[in-house]
XYZ file of C-alpha atoms in Angstrom:
430
model
C 18.489 6.165 -6.039
C 17.320 9.600 -7.079
C 17.729 11.782 -4.137
C 19.693 14.753 -5.283
C 16.804 17.268 -4.987
C 16.068 16.312 -1.266
C 17.847 17.399 1.905
C 16.992 16.520 5.423
C 16.066 19.142 7.775
C 15.197 19.490 11.666
C 12.956 22.109 12.984
C 12.263 22.629 17.007
C 8.990 21.283 18.009
C 8.227 19.412 14.688
C 11.327 17.265 14.369
C 12.895 16.084 11.404
C 11.793 16.161 7.684
C 12.692 16.156 3.807
C 12.350 19.432 2.008
C 13.363 20.217 -1.829
C 16.671 21.606 -2.568
C 15.346 23.130 -5.830
C 12.216 24.052 -7.667
C 9.959 21.002 -8.672
C 7.505 20.280 -11.303
C 4.747 18.283 -10.867
C 5.465 14.478 -12.088
C 9.105 14.501 -11.187
C 10.780 11.604 -9.834
C 12.339 12.824 -6.572
C 13.439 9.345 -5.061
C 13.712 5.662 -6.145
C 14.883 3.169 -3.557
C 14.584 -0.290 -2.231
C 13.242 -1.299 1.238
C 15.439 -2.229 4.218
C 13.401 -5.308 4.677
C 9.972 -6.728 3.324
C 7.899 -9.550 3.404
C 5.031 -11.105 1.403
C 1.837 -11.064 3.513
C 0.272 -14.538 4.816
C -2.824 -13.662 2.175
C -0.552 -13.473 -0.883
C 1.928 -16.545 -0.039
C 2.199 -18.733 -2.964
C 0.800 -16.251 -5.590
C 3.946 -13.907 -5.646
C 7.368 -14.487 -5.670
C 9.197 -13.616 -2.578
C 12.029 -11.584 -4.043
C 10.409 -9.700 -7.050
C 7.067 -9.546 -5.869
C 5.556 -10.587 -9.629
C 2.547 -12.686 -9.792
C 3.175 -16.078 -11.073
C 1.227 -19.329 -11.051
C 4.407 -21.422 -11.823
C 6.249 -20.308 -8.611
C 9.137 -23.044 -7.300
C 8.999 -23.133 -3.547
C 12.152 -23.466 -1.335
C 12.749 -27.043 -0.666
C 13.549 -26.608 3.157
C 10.994 -24.330 4.615
C 8.516 -25.053 1.855
C 7.057 -21.501 2.384
C 8.880 -19.138 0.353
C 8.356 -19.362 -3.528
C 10.150 -17.876 -6.337
C 9.923 -17.115 -10.299
C 13.099 -19.285 -10.445
C 16.760 -19.984 -9.676
C 17.909 -16.397 -10.039
C 15.120 -14.680 -7.675
C 15.876 -17.558 -5.199
C 19.721 -16.879 -5.338
C 18.979 -13.080 -5.142
C 16.725 -13.719 -1.945
C 18.902 -16.337 -0.189
C 20.803 -13.889 1.972
C 17.800 -12.489 3.442
C 16.029 -16.032 3.696
C 18.792 -18.303 4.890
C 18.313 -17.812 8.548
C 14.598 -17.060 8.251
C 14.408 -20.527 6.553
C 15.376 -22.409 9.621
C 13.086 -20.539 11.581
C 10.034 -20.954 9.535
C 10.975 -24.822 9.330
C 11.340 -25.072 13.277
C 7.947 -23.913 14.054
C 5.905 -25.476 11.278
C 2.862 -26.183 11.002
C 2.614 -22.898 12.784
C 3.187 -19.606 10.754
C 4.410 -16.352 12.207
C 2.258 -12.961 11.960
C 3.465 -10.822 8.864
C 4.887 -8.343 11.415
C 6.907 -10.876 13.293
C 8.524 -12.330 10.100
C 9.235 -8.839 9.029
C 10.726 -8.160 12.386
C 12.718 -11.367 12.161
C 14.166 -10.094 8.712
C 15.115 -6.598 10.098
C 16.974 -8.523 12.911
C 19.034 -10.744 10.647
C 19.916 -7.807 8.610
C 21.097 -5.888 11.859
C 23.047 -8.405 13.090
C 24.869 -8.835 9.501
C 25.319 -5.010 9.753
C 24.305 -4.689 6.137
C 24.431 -1.350 4.632
C 21.240 -0.415 2.730
C 21.334 2.506 0.068
C 17.793 3.399 1.468
C 19.758 4.428 4.913
C 21.508 7.316 2.921
C 19.712 10.152 5.145
C 18.225 7.938 7.844
C 19.539 4.662 9.087
C 17.377 2.293 11.285
C 18.818 3.277 14.513
C 17.592 6.842 13.635
C 14.173 5.882 13.198
C 11.637 7.574 15.519
C 9.692 4.859 17.681
C 7.230 7.077 19.624
C 7.452 4.554 22.263
C 6.646 6.902 25.267
C 3.550 8.246 23.500
C 1.842 4.853 22.571
C -1.172 3.719 24.422
C -0.730 0.933 26.986
C -3.157 -1.119 24.777
C -0.789 -0.649 21.834
C 2.277 -1.297 24.067
C 0.851 -4.458 25.377
C 0.123 -5.641 22.028
C 3.887 -4.826 20.687
C 5.116 -6.422 23.783
C 3.302 -9.791 22.824
C 4.875 -9.553 19.387
C 8.261 -9.187 20.967
C 7.590 -12.312 22.904
C 6.309 -13.984 19.851
C 9.551 -12.891 17.736
C 11.764 -14.291 20.550
C 9.910 -17.715 20.149
C 10.047 -17.778 16.304
C 13.912 -16.666 16.272
C 14.863 -19.552 18.920
C 16.463 -21.705 16.226
C 19.036 -18.821 15.344
C 19.189 -16.445 18.661
C 18.917 -18.898 21.743
C 19.264 -15.890 24.192
C 18.221 -12.546 23.483
C 20.354 -11.046 26.284
C 23.334 -11.539 23.947
C 22.573 -9.507 21.247
C 24.041 -5.921 20.992
C 22.148 -3.280 22.932
C 20.818 -1.599 19.550
C 18.761 -4.749 18.768
C 15.816 -4.583 21.164
C 12.946 -6.527 19.968
C 10.079 -4.263 21.657
C 11.757 -1.084 19.907
C 11.827 -2.737 16.571
C 8.147 -3.208 16.785
C 7.700 0.490 17.957
C 9.718 1.682 15.235
C 7.980 -0.887 12.387
C 4.719 0.467 13.521
C 5.166 4.211 12.519
C 7.701 3.716 9.810
C 6.323 0.923 7.515
C 4.774 1.083 4.186
C 2.823 -1.298 2.528
C 3.822 -2.335 -1.053
C 0.654 -2.194 -3.055
C 0.599 -4.030 -6.459
C 0.494 -2.540 -9.900
C -3.097 -1.420 -9.614
C -2.550 -0.045 -6.022
C -4.601 -2.667 -4.277
C -3.329 -2.324 -0.499
C -2.352 -4.979 1.570
C -0.604 -7.178 -1.065
C 2.750 -7.064 0.866
C 4.273 -5.328 3.867
C 7.521 -3.675 3.486
C 9.732 -1.897 6.292
C 11.272 1.125 4.299
C 14.088 1.809 6.760
C 15.204 4.713 4.637
C 15.089 8.471 3.969
C 11.400 7.934 3.133
C 10.838 7.535 6.684
C 11.506 11.291 7.238
C 8.610 12.159 4.974
C 5.894 13.975 7.079
C 1.976 13.918 6.860
C -0.440 16.048 5.347
C -3.976 15.416 4.310
C -3.362 17.454 1.341
C 0.103 16.084 0.322
C 2.510 17.542 -2.527
C 3.923 13.932 -3.349
C 2.609 10.332 -3.589
C 4.284 7.131 -3.323
C 3.639 4.301 -5.751
C 5.945 0.961 -6.171
C 7.638 -0.711 -8.926
C 7.727 -4.454 -7.774
C 9.461 -3.896 -4.201
C 10.914 -0.343 -5.401
C 9.508 2.901 -3.745
C 9.057 5.777 -6.212
C 8.388 9.311 -4.639
C 6.829 11.489 -7.206
C 5.767 15.349 -6.842
C 2.124 15.786 -7.778
C 2.186 19.847 -7.837
C 4.849 22.561 -8.221
C 7.120 22.599 -5.060
C 9.404 25.742 -4.083
C 13.036 25.397 -2.970
C 12.881 24.934 0.631
C 9.404 23.497 0.700
C 8.823 20.478 3.074
C 8.033 17.360 0.929
C 4.748 15.582 2.369
C 2.657 12.494 1.975
C -0.499 11.214 3.396
C 0.168 8.517 5.935
C -3.739 7.449 5.625
C -6.287 7.063 3.151
C -7.610 10.287 2.538
C -11.027 8.819 1.668
C -11.498 8.180 5.486
C -13.725 10.728 7.317
C -11.761 13.282 9.697
C -12.358 11.929 12.959
C -11.481 8.107 11.907
C -8.390 9.680 10.084
C -7.369 11.763 13.113
C -7.946 8.570 15.239
C -5.740 6.599 12.952
C -2.777 9.231 13.164
C -2.891 9.616 16.902
C -3.043 5.796 17.552
C -0.414 4.737 15.173
C 1.710 7.852 14.786
C 1.216 9.860 18.124
C -0.132 13.108 16.516
C -3.072 15.149 16.003
C -3.466 16.741 12.485
C -4.801 20.496 12.792
C -4.756 21.085 8.862
C -7.226 23.075 7.080
C -9.026 20.121 5.965
C -9.487 18.602 9.176
C -10.568 21.699 10.807
C -13.190 22.207 8.061
C -14.135 18.557 8.023
C -13.739 18.464 4.278
C -16.361 16.679 2.488
C -17.500 14.585 5.545
C -20.952 15.351 4.851
C -20.633 13.489 1.274
C -18.503 10.683 2.880
C -21.270 9.491 5.237
C -24.341 10.530 3.100
C -27.358 8.600 3.292
C -29.276 6.460 6.140
C -26.908 5.599 8.802
C -28.329 2.183 9.625
C -27.660 1.103 5.970
C -24.033 2.345 5.857
C -23.145 1.015 8.905
C -24.316 -2.577 7.651
C -22.577 -1.830 4.437
C -19.424 -1.020 6.519
C -19.466 -4.116 8.587
C -19.968 -6.224 5.368
C -17.084 -4.573 3.652
C -14.926 -4.936 6.697
C -15.539 -8.826 6.838
C -14.115 -9.215 3.279
C -10.816 -11.032 3.023
C -9.046 -11.642 0.012
C -10.803 -14.551 -1.857
C -8.778 -17.208 -3.339
C -11.253 -19.159 -5.401
C -13.973 -18.690 -7.560
C -16.586 -19.982 -5.146
C -15.356 -17.306 -2.581
C -15.746 -14.688 -5.027
C -19.277 -15.799 -5.802
C -19.980 -15.547 -2.285
C -18.446 -11.881 -2.176
C -20.410 -10.773 -5.088
C -23.779 -12.148 -3.882
C -23.323 -10.324 -0.632
C -22.426 -7.227 -2.604
C -25.385 -7.532 -4.954
C -27.926 -8.166 -1.882
C -26.804 -5.115 -0.116
C -26.363 -2.660 -3.137
C -30.046 -3.757 -4.080
C -31.469 -3.340 -0.562
C -29.743 0.145 -0.163
C -30.927 1.347 -3.500
C -32.130 4.920 -2.737
C -31.141 4.835 0.613
C -27.494 5.635 -0.062
C -25.870 7.506 -2.480
C -22.597 6.333 -4.423
C -20.702 8.986 -2.812
C -21.148 7.403 0.685
C -17.486 5.897 1.172
C -18.783 2.428 2.287
C -21.282 2.226 -0.795
C -18.238 3.121 -2.856
C -16.039 0.469 -1.293
C -19.078 -2.032 -1.816
C -19.197 -0.794 -5.672
C -15.345 -1.440 -5.623
C -15.620 -4.646 -4.225
C -18.403 -5.844 -6.377
C -16.343 -4.730 -9.368
C -13.356 -6.752 -8.269
C -15.797 -9.847 -7.617
C -16.868 -9.447 -11.252
C -13.513 -9.187 -12.948
C -12.391 -12.121 -11.001
C -15.420 -14.115 -12.125
C -15.118 -12.457 -15.697
C -18.362 -10.974 -15.662
C -17.308 -7.956 -17.487
C -20.383 -6.304 -18.557
C -21.520 -6.114 -14.721
C -17.935 -5.348 -13.791
C -18.481 -2.161 -15.886
C -21.707 -1.237 -14.464
C -20.246 -1.048 -10.883
C -16.919 0.357 -12.342
C -18.661 3.204 -13.892
C -20.896 4.191 -11.145
C -17.252 4.750 -9.067
C -15.912 7.255 -11.429
C -17.820 10.526 -9.864
C -17.017 9.752 -6.385
C -13.563 8.944 -7.095
C -13.174 12.328 -8.991
C -14.661 14.064 -5.964
C -12.590 12.282 -3.221
C -9.287 12.107 -5.184
C -8.969 15.428 -7.184
C -5.892 16.600 -8.906
C -3.253 14.080 -9.367
C -3.868 10.962 -7.445
C -2.548 7.498 -8.235
C -5.715 5.666 -7.032
C -7.908 7.791 -9.428
C -5.515 7.051 -12.222
C -5.849 3.365 -11.620
C -9.698 3.083 -11.350
C -10.055 4.962 -14.644
C -7.678 2.747 -16.256
C -9.635 -0.206 -14.861
C -13.157 1.240 -16.081
C -11.393 2.120 -19.455
C -10.277 -1.405 -19.906
C -13.664 -2.820 -19.455
C -15.326 -0.350 -21.915
C -12.735 -1.387 -24.195
C -13.622 -5.211 -23.469
C -17.287 -4.208 -24.407
C -16.465 -2.426 -27.533
C -17.152 0.953 -26.383
C -14.033 2.447 -28.002
C -14.809 6.130 -27.885
C -15.787 6.052 -24.171
C -12.891 3.995 -23.395
C -10.359 6.205 -25.252
C -11.827 9.284 -23.298
C -11.535 7.395 -19.864
C -8.023 5.771 -20.910
C -6.708 9.450 -21.752
C -8.147 10.887 -18.237
C -5.932 8.067 -16.645
C -2.901 8.821 -18.816
C -2.956 12.530 -17.872
C -2.965 11.522 -14.180
C -0.743 8.582 -14.286
C 2.156 10.568 -16.075
C 2.182 12.460 -12.963
C 1.809 9.876 -10.377
C 3.667 6.959 -11.853
C 5.760 8.373 -14.516
C 6.214 7.337 -18.108
C 8.687 4.424 -17.303
C 6.309 2.726 -14.752
C 5.460 -0.837 -16.050
C 1.635 0.250 -15.365
C 1.913 3.279 -17.527
C 3.343 1.078 -20.494
C 0.592 -1.135 -20.297
C -2.136 2.099 -20.396
C -0.099 3.418 -23.449
C -0.446 0.138 -25.111
C -4.276 -0.163 -24.483
C -4.625 3.414 -25.354
C -2.971 2.826 -28.743
C -5.190 -0.510 -29.239
C -8.281 1.399 -28.863
C -7.017 4.468 -31.354
C -6.524 1.543 -33.642
C -10.244 -0.052 -33.305
C -11.599 3.072 -33.765
C -9.757 3.677 -37.207
C -11.060 0.549 -38.430
C -14.551 1.434 -37.706
């Protein structure tokens, strides 16, 4: 775990945070750690290994609960300590299945009962985590109380009487801590929602900025914290808690609801780029917004065909009414691109992907992992269509960003470098 450059600090009125002990260059790996607990989301069950999170079509399922699936014996053996008690709980409630957050909380409870020490707690332990319980809305509290009751029922096979638990293990408090200290593990191409993770770790100390100096990416279930610009000795390290693509009002609403604070940074005060984000006719982008929000991760070709048809209809009907810089139009283009890739319609995927590049440059300036990945995806499509000079230029742009956001040792970076070399080789043959 690389964390020698970090130190915890506390300031009156602001609380705890992390700052740099030395001057840091862009692209430095400041921290590498594993989560205290993590689970595969219900949407991805059966398609990725529960231990290493690698996608695999030939997974072996647990013979007891028949829910957890693994690459092989090695991954299953490594996961057994975390899965053993959970396995009996999953089996006891079949055919029902717990919400992702309940399954995650269950894993946290079992780990706390084992008094397991996790390397990610070196600067900050689970008991130290902020919960903001007093500041949460009553609606949010009611929802978390309901989850706590669901957790109690889910764990009944292993924990018959909640009152016998140590005082430190309070189901409601666990959910309040997970709510504001949970990271979503994304896959190599930064597709959110693939897995949920609770990083009960030093990384929970990182405070928010709408213009952060660090980014978090994942390698499997490992969290990597990279600097994206020069950081001075003693300067606070920050990440963005929310998607920066979201307009100021929605961004602030999410921060207040989930993390109980109002952001008053310059970007929020100036409502930076909000006009571009919501450009076009309001009735048109609201329709697109609703359609995007309705999309769930499709699991079959037929479902992808349905998604693509819906995207094609809306993109066609809104031509001239919505610019591609409108964030909901942009999300629709991304959705259409994903559908085409899954349906192996490479030329059409490139058409949609190419339209996203300028909005991505506008909304993700500097070094941002999402822009790097988008450039890589479009570059791959250009390569597939024999557009080698264009592909090489796009891949070079991706490389220049990704070496900062992911680092040269990241598996995705290695794939990018191989693709870039193949493209250069093809150009030499022409």
